mmCIF file of C-alpha atoms in Angstrom:
data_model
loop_
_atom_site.group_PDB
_atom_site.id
_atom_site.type_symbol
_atom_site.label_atom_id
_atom_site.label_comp_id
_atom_site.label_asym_id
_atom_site.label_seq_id
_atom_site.Cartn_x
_atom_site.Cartn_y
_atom_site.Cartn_z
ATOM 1 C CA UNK A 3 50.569 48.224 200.227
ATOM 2 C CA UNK A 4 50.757 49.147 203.365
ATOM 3 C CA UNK A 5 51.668 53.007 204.722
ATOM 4 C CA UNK A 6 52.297 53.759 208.054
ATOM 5 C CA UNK A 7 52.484 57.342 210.264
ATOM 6 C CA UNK A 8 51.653 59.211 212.977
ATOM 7 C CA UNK A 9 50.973 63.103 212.824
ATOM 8 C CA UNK A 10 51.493 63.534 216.367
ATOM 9 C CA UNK A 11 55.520 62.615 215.939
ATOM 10 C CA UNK A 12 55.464 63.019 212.291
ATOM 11 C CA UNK A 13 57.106 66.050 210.528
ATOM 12 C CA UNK A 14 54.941 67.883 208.189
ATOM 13 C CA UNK A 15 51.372 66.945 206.833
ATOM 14 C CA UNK A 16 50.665 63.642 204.976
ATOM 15 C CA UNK A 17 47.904 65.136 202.561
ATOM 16 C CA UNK A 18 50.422 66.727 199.892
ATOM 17 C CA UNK A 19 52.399 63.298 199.839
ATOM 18 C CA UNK A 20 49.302 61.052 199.693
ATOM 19 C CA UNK A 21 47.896 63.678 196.995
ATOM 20 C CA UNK A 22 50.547 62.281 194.772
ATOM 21 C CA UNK A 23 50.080 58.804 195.268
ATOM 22 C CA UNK A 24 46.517 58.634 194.892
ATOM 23 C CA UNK A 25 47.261 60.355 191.371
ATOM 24 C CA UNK A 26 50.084 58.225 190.047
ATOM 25 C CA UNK A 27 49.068 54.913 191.005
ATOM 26 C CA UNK A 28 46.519 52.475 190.636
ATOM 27 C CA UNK A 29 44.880 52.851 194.053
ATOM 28 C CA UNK A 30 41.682 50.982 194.364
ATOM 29 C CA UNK A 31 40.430 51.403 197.411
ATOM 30 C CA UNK A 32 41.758 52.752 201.202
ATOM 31 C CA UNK A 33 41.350 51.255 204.306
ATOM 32 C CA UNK A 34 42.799 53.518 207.318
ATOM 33 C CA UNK A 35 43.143 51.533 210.508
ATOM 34 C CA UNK A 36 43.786 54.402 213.258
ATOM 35 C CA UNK A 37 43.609 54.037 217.336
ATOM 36 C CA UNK A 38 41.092 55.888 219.023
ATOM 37 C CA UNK A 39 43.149 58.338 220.664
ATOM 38 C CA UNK A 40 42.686 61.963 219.154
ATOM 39 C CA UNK A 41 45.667 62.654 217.396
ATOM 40 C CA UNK A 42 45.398 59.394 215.207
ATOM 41 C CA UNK A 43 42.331 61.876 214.033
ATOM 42 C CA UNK A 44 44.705 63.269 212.196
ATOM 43 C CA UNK A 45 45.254 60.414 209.834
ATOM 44 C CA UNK A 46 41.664 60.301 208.880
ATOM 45 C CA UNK A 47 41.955 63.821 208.147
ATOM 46 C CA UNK A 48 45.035 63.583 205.696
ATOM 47 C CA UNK A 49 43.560 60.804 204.313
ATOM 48 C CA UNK A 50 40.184 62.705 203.024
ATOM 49 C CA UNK A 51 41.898 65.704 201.813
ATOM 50 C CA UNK A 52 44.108 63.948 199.813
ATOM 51 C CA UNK A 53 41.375 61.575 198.018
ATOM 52 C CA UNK A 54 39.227 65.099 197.480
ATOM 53 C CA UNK A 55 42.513 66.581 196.128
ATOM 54 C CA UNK A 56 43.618 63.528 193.986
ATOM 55 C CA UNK A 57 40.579 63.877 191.325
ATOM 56 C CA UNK A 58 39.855 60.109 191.807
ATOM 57 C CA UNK A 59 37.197 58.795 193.520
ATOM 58 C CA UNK A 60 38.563 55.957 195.479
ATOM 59 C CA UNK A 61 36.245 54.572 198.079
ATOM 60 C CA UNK A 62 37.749 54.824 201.896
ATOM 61 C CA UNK A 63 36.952 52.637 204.702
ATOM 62 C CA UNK A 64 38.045 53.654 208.227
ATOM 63 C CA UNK A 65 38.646 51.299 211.407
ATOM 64 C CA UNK A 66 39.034 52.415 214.634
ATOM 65 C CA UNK A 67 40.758 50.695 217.301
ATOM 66 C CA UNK A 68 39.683 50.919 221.085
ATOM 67 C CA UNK A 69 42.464 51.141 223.911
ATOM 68 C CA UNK A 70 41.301 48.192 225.042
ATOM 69 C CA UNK A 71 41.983 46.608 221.663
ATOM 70 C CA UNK A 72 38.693 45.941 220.650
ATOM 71 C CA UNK A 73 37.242 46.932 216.896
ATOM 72 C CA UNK A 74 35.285 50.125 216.848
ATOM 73 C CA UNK A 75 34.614 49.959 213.327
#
């Protein structure tokens, strides 16, 4: 499944939202691919406080990419 947002245009704050998913589905693992650029920061963040909030542990792998399009990991 694949989500897709960006706080900087984005209404609101992604944690409460992704909160719920984590808890009502079946997610095994998450894998945020952001951009570099500091407000795709915010992302990551959401994305944390909403696997601590969830009571889950689901393992999280972030990827960063450059603005030169290269992998950052």
């Amino acid at each position: 499944v694949v989500l897709v947002g960006c706080p900087k245009l984005d209404e609101g704050d992604y944690a409460d939202k992704l909160t719920e998913i984590f808890k009502n589905n079946g997610i095994q693992s998450v894998h945020v691919v952001r951009m570099e650029v500091p407000c795709c920061g915010g992302i990551v963040n959401a994305v944390q406080r909403a696997l601590q909030a969830c009571g889950r542990h689901i393992p999280l792998q972030v990827t960063t990419i450059a603005t030169d399009g290269t992998i950052r990991a």
